[in-house]
Amino acid sequence: MTKLAIMGAMEEEIEPLLSHFENVNIVEFANNKYYEVSYNGLDIVIAYSKIGKVFASLTAATMIEKFGCDTLLFSGVAGGINPKLQIGDLIIADKLCQHDLDITAFGHPNGFVPGGKVFVETTKNLREVAIKVANENNIKVIEGTIATGDQFVHSTERKNFIETTFKADALEMEGASVAVVCDALNVPFFILRAISDSADMDAGFDFDEFLKSSAKNSADYLIKIVKELIK
């Protein structure tokens, strides 16, 4: 690893990350801001993509192709599907899928297009480092499947469909698209999410209240992982 990308979707997801660094250089490119920092000799680029799969794909590809990042870590929040996940709990994606990708009319399974695959697996050794860090710091984290789609899911019916179809533990709006980009470009990557809501709650129920605390949980854990990776 010579240059690390750290990514979130929303400003609230990278604010707690940026608070760990001084001497931040801001580069504006493609209608976005990229924050360049140095940490214990490692060059890091931090950015929030904006919400959704298209913006996440653009940002991930930019961090790899324009900024030369060779490893990508994603930190953010997600809606819980697995009943074991409570608000604030952490989940590492072992694989991700796009729950709203649907050409089933042509006989393909949900989440699949020709030339692609339903599930993209994350990088095993990065997950192993994250689990080691969690164990050493008494942090509770699970590994599981994360489903991505371009809508904020707040209906029980939709949540049940995603759970049944993909056996997903959590859902969000960026991870699988980042996974597709990193997988295609052979860049090791890792997706970490903290639960900010359960997916069948009323959409306005508690999202803003829990967004910041959950984002901080994710970011604080991610910084510990970065320290371990630098060792």
PDB file of C-alpha atoms in Angstrom:
ATOM      1  CA  MET A   1       0.000   0.000   0.000  1.00  0.00           C
ATOM      2  CA  THR A   2       1.515   3.308  -1.099  1.00  0.00           C
ATOM      3  CA  LYS A   3      -1.545   5.578  -1.200  1.00  0.00           C
ATOM      4  CA  LEU A   4      -4.818   4.992   0.614  1.00  0.00           C
ATOM      5  CA  ALA A   5      -8.306   6.150  -0.384  1.00  0.00           C
ATOM      6  CA  ILE A   6     -10.870   6.623   2.389  1.00  0.00           C
ATOM      7  CA  MET A   7     -14.364   7.251   1.188  1.00  0.00           C
ATOM      8  CA  GLY A   8     -17.816   8.005   2.523  1.00  0.00           C
ATOM      9  CA  ALA A   9     -21.060   8.990   0.829  1.00  0.00           C
ATOM     10  CA  MET A  10     -22.069  11.987   2.920  1.00  0.00           C
ATOM     11  CA  GLU A  11     -20.194  14.864   4.507  1.00  0.00           C
ATOM     12  CA  GLU A  12     -21.324  13.570   7.911  1.00  0.00           C
ATOM     13  CA  GLU A  13     -19.522  10.301   7.207  1.00  0.00           C
ATOM     14  CA  ILE A  14     -16.097  11.826   6.533  1.00  0.00           C
ATOM     15  CA  GLU A  15     -16.195  14.738   9.022  1.00  0.00           C
ATOM     16  CA  PRO A  16     -15.196  12.467  11.938  1.00  0.00           C
ATOM     17  CA  LEU A  17     -12.352  11.083   9.774  1.00  0.00           C
ATOM     18  CA  LEU A  18     -11.019  14.506   8.799  1.00  0.00           C
ATOM     19  CA  SER A  19     -10.971  15.551  12.456  1.00  0.00           C
ATOM     20  CA  HIS A  20      -8.007  13.175  12.956  1.00  0.00           C
ATOM     21  CA  PHE A  21      -5.773  15.079  10.524  1.00  0.00           C
ATOM     22  CA  GLU A  22      -3.998  18.424  10.262  1.00  0.00           C
ATOM     23  CA  ASN A  23      -2.564  20.129   7.163  1.00  0.00           C
ATOM     24  CA  VAL A  24      -5.323  19.053   4.798  1.00  0.00           C
ATOM     25  CA  ASN A  25      -4.840  19.921   1.112  1.00  0.00           C
ATOM     26  CA  ILE A  26      -8.106  20.232  -0.826  1.00  0.00           C
ATOM     27  CA  VAL A  27      -8.184  19.351  -4.529  1.00  0.00           C
ATOM     28  CA  GLU A  28     -11.336  20.160  -6.500  1.00  0.00           C
ATOM     29  CA  PHE A  29     -12.098  17.829  -9.384  1.00  0.00           C
ATOM     30  CA  ALA A  30     -15.220  16.596 -11.223  1.00  0.00           C
ATOM     31  CA  ASN A  31     -17.632  18.620  -9.064  1.00  0.00           C
ATOM     32  CA  ASN A  32     -16.177  17.214  -5.857  1.00  0.00           C
ATOM     33  CA  LYS A  33     -13.531  17.884  -3.202  1.00  0.00           C
ATOM     34  CA  TYR A  34     -10.705  15.508  -2.397  1.00  0.00           C
ATOM     35  CA  TYR A  35      -8.860  15.967   0.895  1.00  0.00           C
ATOM     36  CA  GLU A  36      -5.180  14.985   0.774  1.00  0.00           C
ATOM     37  CA  VAL A  37      -3.477  14.235   4.088  1.00  0.00           C
ATOM     38  CA  SER A  38      -0.388  12.457   5.357  1.00  0.00           C
ATOM     39  CA  TYR A  39      -0.551  10.101   8.322  1.00  0.00           C
ATOM     40  CA  ASN A  40       2.536   8.448   9.822  1.00  0.00           C
ATOM     41  CA  GLY A  41       4.235   8.664   6.438  1.00  0.00           C
ATOM     42  CA  LEU A  42       1.282   7.315   4.458  1.00  0.00           C
ATOM     43  CA  ASP A  43      -0.434   9.492   1.837  1.00  0.00           C
ATOM     44  CA  ILE A  44      -4.207   9.369   2.167  1.00  0.00           C
ATOM     45  CA  VAL A  45      -6.979  10.863   0.032  1.00  0.00           C
ATOM     46  CA  ILE A  46     -10.368  11.315   1.715  1.00  0.00           C
ATOM     47  CA  ALA A  47     -13.616  12.158  -0.080  1.00  0.00           C
ATOM     48  CA  TYR A  48     -17.364  11.905   0.193  1.00  0.00           C
ATOM     49  CA  SER A  49     -18.987  10.958  -3.069  1.00  0.00           C
ATOM     50  CA  LYS A  50     -22.550  12.212  -2.568  1.00  0.00           C
ATOM     51  CA  ILE A  51     -25.360   9.697  -2.194  1.00  0.00           C
ATOM     52  CA  GLY A  52     -26.022   6.922  -4.686  1.00  0.00           C
ATOM     53  CA  LYS A  53     -24.311   4.400  -6.918  1.00  0.00           C
ATOM     54  CA  VAL A  54     -23.355   6.715  -9.800  1.00  0.00           C
ATOM     55  CA  PHE A  55     -21.608   9.301  -7.606  1.00  0.00           C
ATOM     56  CA  ALA A  56     -19.918   6.535  -5.601  1.00  0.00           C
ATOM     57  CA  SER A  57     -18.600   4.903  -8.788  1.00  0.00           C
ATOM     58  CA  LEU A  58     -17.286   8.228 -10.078  1.00  0.00           C
ATOM     59  CA  THR A  59     -15.519   9.028  -6.807  1.00  0.00           C
ATOM     60  CA  ALA A  60     -13.998   5.568  -6.350  1.00  0.00           C
ATOM     61  CA  ALA A  61     -12.697   5.511  -9.928  1.00  0.00           C
ATOM     62  CA  THR A  62     -11.311   9.054  -9.559  1.00  0.00           C
ATOM     63  CA  MET A  63      -9.469   8.189  -6.336  1.00  0.00           C
ATOM     64  CA  ILE A  64      -7.873   5.191  -8.043  1.00  0.00           C
ATOM     65  CA  GLU A  65      -7.208   6.572 -11.531  1.00  0.00           C
ATOM     66  CA  LYS A  66      -6.514  10.283 -10.928  1.00  0.00           C
ATOM     67  CA  PHE A  67      -5.034  10.208  -7.416  1.00  0.00           C
ATOM     68  CA  GLY A  68      -3.272   6.852  -7.741  1.00  0.00           C
ATOM     69  CA  CYS A  69      -4.728   5.232  -4.637  1.00  0.00           C
ATOM     70  CA  ASP A  70      -3.978   1.510  -4.492  1.00  0.00           C
ATOM     71  CA  THR A  71      -6.224   0.526  -1.556  1.00  0.00           C
ATOM     72  CA  LEU A  72      -9.729   1.815  -0.748  1.00  0.00           C
ATOM     73  CA  LEU A  73     -11.573   1.821   2.561  1.00  0.00           C
ATOM     74  CA  PHE A  74     -15.209   2.918   2.819  1.00  0.00           C
ATOM     75  CA  SER A  75     -16.724   4.180   6.070  1.00  0.00           C
ATOM     76  CA  GLY A  76     -20.366   5.067   6.557  1.00  0.00           C
ATOM     77  CA  VAL A  77     -23.810   4.146   7.828  1.00  0.00           C
ATOM     78  CA  ALA A  78     -26.393   1.594   6.733  1.00  0.00           C
ATOM     79  CA  GLY A  79     -29.869   0.335   7.482  1.00  0.00           C
ATOM     80  CA  GLY A  80     -30.041  -2.913   9.407  1.00  0.00           C
ATOM     81  CA  ILE A  81     -31.861  -5.975   8.079  1.00  0.00           C
ATOM     82  CA  ASN A  82     -30.363  -8.688  10.273  1.00  0.00           C
ATOM     83  CA  PRO A  83     -32.361  -8.533  13.555  1.00  0.00           C
ATOM     84  CA  LYS A  84     -29.107  -8.980  15.504  1.00  0.00           C
ATOM     85  CA  LEU A  85     -27.923  -5.553  14.322  1.00  0.00           C
ATOM     86  CA  GLN A  86     -28.789  -2.685  16.635  1.00  0.00           C
ATOM     87  CA  ILE A  87     -28.293   1.023  15.988  1.00  0.00           C
ATOM     88  CA  GLY A  88     -24.581   1.850  16.284  1.00  0.00           C
ATOM     89  CA  ASP A  89     -23.460  -1.739  15.586  1.00  0.00           C
ATOM     90  CA  LEU A  90     -20.722  -2.294  13.017  1.00  0.00           C
ATOM     91  CA  ILE A  91     -20.786  -4.538   9.958  1.00  0.00           C
ATOM     92  CA  ILE A  92     -17.983  -5.395   7.549  1.00  0.00           C
ATOM     93  CA  ALA A  93     -19.131  -6.503   4.113  1.00  0.00           C
ATOM     94  CA  ASP A  94     -17.778  -9.894   3.063  1.00  0.00           C
ATOM     95  CA  LYS A  95     -19.723  -9.459  -0.186  1.00  0.00           C
ATOM     96  CA  LEU A  96     -22.054  -6.899  -1.758  1.00  0.00           C
ATOM     97  CA  CYS A  97     -24.856  -6.919  -4.311  1.00  0.00           C
ATOM     98  CA  GLN A  98     -27.089  -4.414  -6.125  1.00  0.00           C
ATOM     99  CA  HIS A  99     -30.626  -5.127  -4.953  1.00  0.00           C
ATOM    100  CA  ASP A 100     -32.229  -2.754  -7.484  1.00  0.00           C
ATOM    101  CA  LEU A 101     -30.458  -4.155 -10.554  1.00  0.00           C
ATOM    102  CA  ASP A 102     -33.232  -6.044 -12.298  1.00  0.00           C
ATOM    103  CA  ILE A 103     -33.287  -7.632 -15.744  1.00  0.00           C
ATOM    104  CA  THR A 104     -35.238 -10.654 -14.508  1.00  0.00           C
ATOM    105  CA  ALA A 105     -37.545 -10.118 -17.523  1.00  0.00           C
ATOM    106  CA  PHE A 106     -34.737 -11.676 -19.605  1.00  0.00           C
ATOM    107  CA  GLY A 107     -34.391 -14.710 -17.365  1.00  0.00           C
ATOM    108  CA  HIS A 108     -31.458 -13.436 -15.296  1.00  0.00           C
ATOM    109  CA  PRO A 109     -31.397 -13.493 -11.485  1.00  0.00           C
ATOM    110  CA  ASN A 110     -31.920 -10.311  -9.484  1.00  0.00           C
ATOM    111  CA  GLY A 111     -28.728  -8.269  -9.204  1.00  0.00           C
ATOM    112  CA  PHE A 112     -27.116  -9.789 -12.295  1.00  0.00           C
ATOM    113  CA  VAL A 113     -26.202  -8.430 -15.725  1.00  0.00           C
ATOM    114  CA  PRO A 114     -24.257 -10.389 -18.374  1.00  0.00           C
ATOM    115  CA  GLY A 115     -20.535  -9.840 -17.858  1.00  0.00           C
ATOM    116  CA  GLY A 116     -21.108  -9.036 -14.192  1.00  0.00           C
ATOM    117  CA  LYS A 117     -21.912 -11.068 -11.102  1.00  0.00           C
ATOM    118  CA  VAL A 118     -24.567 -10.905  -8.397  1.00  0.00           C
ATOM    119  CA  PHE A 119     -22.073 -10.678  -5.518  1.00  0.00           C
ATOM    120  CA  VAL A 120     -18.685  -8.960  -5.398  1.00  0.00           C
ATOM    121  CA  GLU A 121     -16.460 -10.137  -2.556  1.00  0.00           C
ATOM    122  CA  THR A 122     -14.337  -7.728  -0.549  1.00  0.00           C
ATOM    123  CA  THR A 123     -10.609  -8.231   0.066  1.00  0.00           C
ATOM    124  CA  LYS A 124     -10.068 -11.018   2.596  1.00  0.00           C
ATOM    125  CA  ASN A 125      -6.837  -9.777   4.185  1.00  0.00           C
ATOM    126  CA  LEU A 126      -8.336  -6.317   4.841  1.00  0.00           C
ATOM    127  CA  ARG A 127     -11.276  -7.986   6.579  1.00  0.00           C
ATOM    128  CA  GLU A 128      -8.845 -10.047   8.647  1.00  0.00           C
ATOM    129  CA  VAL A 129      -6.961  -6.919   9.753  1.00  0.00           C
ATOM    130  CA  ALA A 130     -10.283  -5.297  10.698  1.00  0.00           C
ATOM    131  CA  ILE A 131     -11.353  -8.322  12.778  1.00  0.00           C
ATOM    132  CA  LYS A 132      -7.950  -8.382  14.523  1.00  0.00           C
ATOM    133  CA  VAL A 133      -8.310  -4.666  15.377  1.00  0.00           C
ATOM    134  CA  ALA A 134     -11.868  -5.246  16.630  1.00  0.00           C
ATOM    135  CA  ASN A 135     -10.781  -8.125  18.869  1.00  0.00           C
ATOM    136  CA  GLU A 136      -7.840  -6.142  20.292  1.00  0.00           C
ATOM    137  CA  ASN A 137     -10.064  -3.144  21.060  1.00  0.00           C
ATOM    138  CA  ASN A 138     -13.102  -5.054  22.302  1.00  0.00           C
ATOM    139  CA  ILE A 139     -15.175  -3.740  19.387  1.00  0.00           C
ATOM    140  CA  LYS A 140     -18.211  -5.784  18.387  1.00  0.00           C
ATOM    141  CA  VAL A 141     -18.434  -6.229  14.636  1.00  0.00           C
ATOM    142  CA  ILE A 142     -20.048  -8.784  12.337  1.00  0.00           C
ATOM    143  CA  GLU A 143     -19.206  -9.813   8.784  1.00  0.00           C
ATOM    144  CA  GLY A 144     -22.120 -10.067   6.399  1.00  0.00           C
ATOM    145  CA  THR A 145     -23.745  -9.331   3.074  1.00  0.00           C
ATOM    146  CA  ILE A 146     -24.537  -5.706   2.238  1.00  0.00           C
ATOM    147  CA  ALA A 147     -27.111  -4.844  -0.418  1.00  0.00           C
ATOM    148  CA  THR A 148     -26.873  -1.560  -2.338  1.00  0.00           C
ATOM    149  CA  GLY A 149     -29.546   0.323  -4.246  1.00  0.00           C
ATOM    150  CA  ASP A 150     -30.530   3.802  -5.355  1.00  0.00           C
ATOM    151  CA  GLN A 151     -33.317   4.293  -2.854  1.00  0.00           C
ATOM    152  CA  PHE A 152     -33.610   4.823   0.877  1.00  0.00           C
ATOM    153  CA  VAL A 153     -35.514   1.661   1.831  1.00  0.00           C
ATOM    154  CA  HIS A 154     -38.157   2.192   4.484  1.00  0.00           C
ATOM    155  CA  SER A 155     -40.836  -0.352   3.663  1.00  0.00           C
ATOM    156  CA  THR A 156     -41.085  -3.744   5.334  1.00  0.00           C
ATOM    157  CA  GLU A 157     -42.112  -5.304   2.017  1.00  0.00           C
ATOM    158  CA  ARG A 158     -38.967  -4.117   0.216  1.00  0.00           C
ATOM    159  CA  LYS A 159     -36.754  -5.040   3.145  1.00  0.00           C
ATOM    160  CA  ASN A 160     -38.229  -8.571   3.166  1.00  0.00           C
ATOM    161  CA  PHE A 161     -37.611  -8.902  -0.584  1.00  0.00           C
ATOM    162  CA  ILE A 162     -33.932  -7.929  -0.164  1.00  0.00           C
ATOM    163  CA  GLU A 163     -33.506 -10.249   2.812  1.00  0.00           C
ATOM    164  CA  THR A 164     -35.127 -13.181   1.007  1.00  0.00           C
ATOM    165  CA  THR A 165     -33.485 -12.638  -2.389  1.00  0.00           C
ATOM    166  CA  PHE A 166     -29.923 -11.780  -1.324  1.00  0.00           C
ATOM    167  CA  LYS A 167     -29.740 -12.967   2.330  1.00  0.00           C
ATOM    168  CA  ALA A 168     -28.530  -9.433   3.092  1.00  0.00           C
ATOM    169  CA  ASP A 169     -27.684  -8.262   6.601  1.00  0.00           C
ATOM    170  CA  ALA A 170     -27.696  -4.511   5.883  1.00  0.00           C
ATOM    171  CA  LEU A 171     -28.501  -2.140   3.070  1.00  0.00           C
ATOM    172  CA  GLU A 172     -27.187   1.186   1.826  1.00  0.00           C
ATOM    173  CA  MET A 173     -26.744   3.196  -1.360  1.00  0.00           C
ATOM    174  CA  GLU A 174     -23.077   3.035  -2.455  1.00  0.00           C
ATOM    175  CA  GLY A 175     -21.096  -0.031  -1.380  1.00  0.00           C
ATOM    176  CA  ALA A 176     -21.713  -2.452  -4.241  1.00  0.00           C
ATOM    177  CA  SER A 177     -20.866   0.143  -6.886  1.00  0.00           C
ATOM    178  CA  VAL A 178     -17.559   0.868  -5.127  1.00  0.00           C
ATOM    179  CA  ALA A 179     -17.020  -2.896  -5.012  1.00  0.00           C
ATOM    180  CA  VAL A 180     -17.573  -3.235  -8.776  1.00  0.00           C
ATOM    181  CA  VAL A 181     -15.055  -0.443  -9.496  1.00  0.00           C
ATOM    182  CA  CYS A 182     -12.372  -1.804  -7.142  1.00  0.00           C
ATOM    183  CA  ASP A 183     -12.877  -5.384  -8.306  1.00  0.00           C
ATOM    184  CA  ALA A 184     -12.571  -4.375 -11.983  1.00  0.00           C
ATOM    185  CA  LEU A 185      -9.438  -2.306 -11.328  1.00  0.00           C
ATOM    186  CA  ASN A 186      -7.835  -4.916  -9.025  1.00  0.00           C
ATOM    187  CA  VAL A 187      -7.689  -2.547  -6.066  1.00  0.00           C
ATOM    188  CA  PRO A 188      -8.006  -4.094  -2.574  1.00  0.00           C
ATOM    189  CA  PHE A 189     -11.044  -2.639  -0.795  1.00  0.00           C
ATOM    190  CA  PHE A 190     -13.087  -2.822   2.359  1.00  0.00           C
ATOM    191  CA  ILE A 191     -16.617  -1.614   3.175  1.00  0.00           C
ATOM    192  CA  LEU A 192     -17.463  -0.774   6.781  1.00  0.00           C
ATOM    193  CA  ARG A 193     -20.876   0.422   7.917  1.00  0.00           C
ATOM    194  CA  ALA A 194     -22.401   1.373  11.241  1.00  0.00           C
ATOM    195  CA  ILE A 195     -26.139   0.837  11.610  1.00  0.00           C
ATOM    196  CA  SER A 196     -28.038   4.149  11.718  1.00  0.00           C
ATOM    197  CA  ASP A 197     -31.591   2.833  11.316  1.00  0.00           C
ATOM    198  CA  SER A 198     -33.453  -0.375  10.734  1.00  0.00           C
ATOM    199  CA  ALA A 199     -34.696  -0.515   7.214  1.00  0.00           C
ATOM    200  CA  ASP A 200     -38.387  -0.862   8.027  1.00  0.00           C
ATOM    201  CA  MET A 201     -38.591   2.265  10.201  1.00  0.00           C
ATOM    202  CA  ASP A 202     -40.399   5.342   9.064  1.00  0.00           C
ATOM    203  CA  ALA A 203     -37.773   7.134   6.947  1.00  0.00           C
ATOM    204  CA  GLY A 204     -37.771  10.251   9.112  1.00  0.00           C
ATOM    205  CA  PHE A 205     -37.892   8.349  12.385  1.00  0.00           C
ATOM    206  CA  ASP A 206     -34.396   8.726  13.750  1.00  0.00           C
ATOM    207  CA  PHE A 207     -32.023   8.966  10.819  1.00  0.00           C
ATOM    208  CA  ASP A 208     -30.614  12.431  11.537  1.00  0.00           C
ATOM    209  CA  GLU A 209     -30.337  11.704  15.234  1.00  0.00           C
ATOM    210  CA  PHE A 210     -28.333   8.523  14.763  1.00  0.00           C
ATOM    211  CA  LEU A 211     -26.453   9.440  11.581  1.00  0.00           C
ATOM    212  CA  LYS A 212     -23.711  11.388  13.360  1.00  0.00           C
ATOM    213  CA  SER A 213     -23.141   8.972  16.239  1.00  0.00           C
ATOM    214  CA  SER A 214     -23.108   5.940  13.920  1.00  0.00           C
ATOM    215  CA  ALA A 215     -20.808   7.695  11.427  1.00  0.00           C
ATOM    216  CA  LYS A 216     -18.430   8.454  14.297  1.00  0.00           C
ATOM    217  CA  ASN A 217     -18.488   4.786  15.396  1.00  0.00           C
ATOM    218  CA  SER A 218     -17.525   3.739  11.889  1.00  0.00           C
ATOM    219  CA  ALA A 219     -14.841   6.431  11.484  1.00  0.00           C
ATOM    220  CA  ASP A 220     -13.179   5.808  14.868  1.00  0.00           C
ATOM    221  CA  TYR A 221     -12.925   2.092  14.125  1.00  0.00           C
ATOM    222  CA  LEU A 222     -11.600   2.809  10.626  1.00  0.00           C
ATOM    223  CA  ILE A 223      -8.788   5.009  11.985  1.00  0.00           C
ATOM    224  CA  LYS A 224      -7.715   2.108  14.218  1.00  0.00           C
ATOM    225  CA  ILE A 225      -7.664  -0.135  11.128  1.00  0.00           C
ATOM    226  CA  VAL A 226      -5.528   2.411   9.240  1.00  0.00           C
ATOM    227  CA  LYS A 227      -3.019   2.449  12.111  1.00  0.00           C
ATOM    228  CA  GLU A 228      -2.793  -1.344  11.945  1.00  0.00           C
ATOM    229  CA  LEU A 229      -2.313  -1.302   8.158  1.00  0.00           C
ATOM    230  CA  ILE A 230       0.577   1.191   8.485  1.00  0.00           C
ATOM    231  CA  LYS A 231       2.460  -1.063  10.947  1.00  0.00           C
TER     232      LYS A 231
END
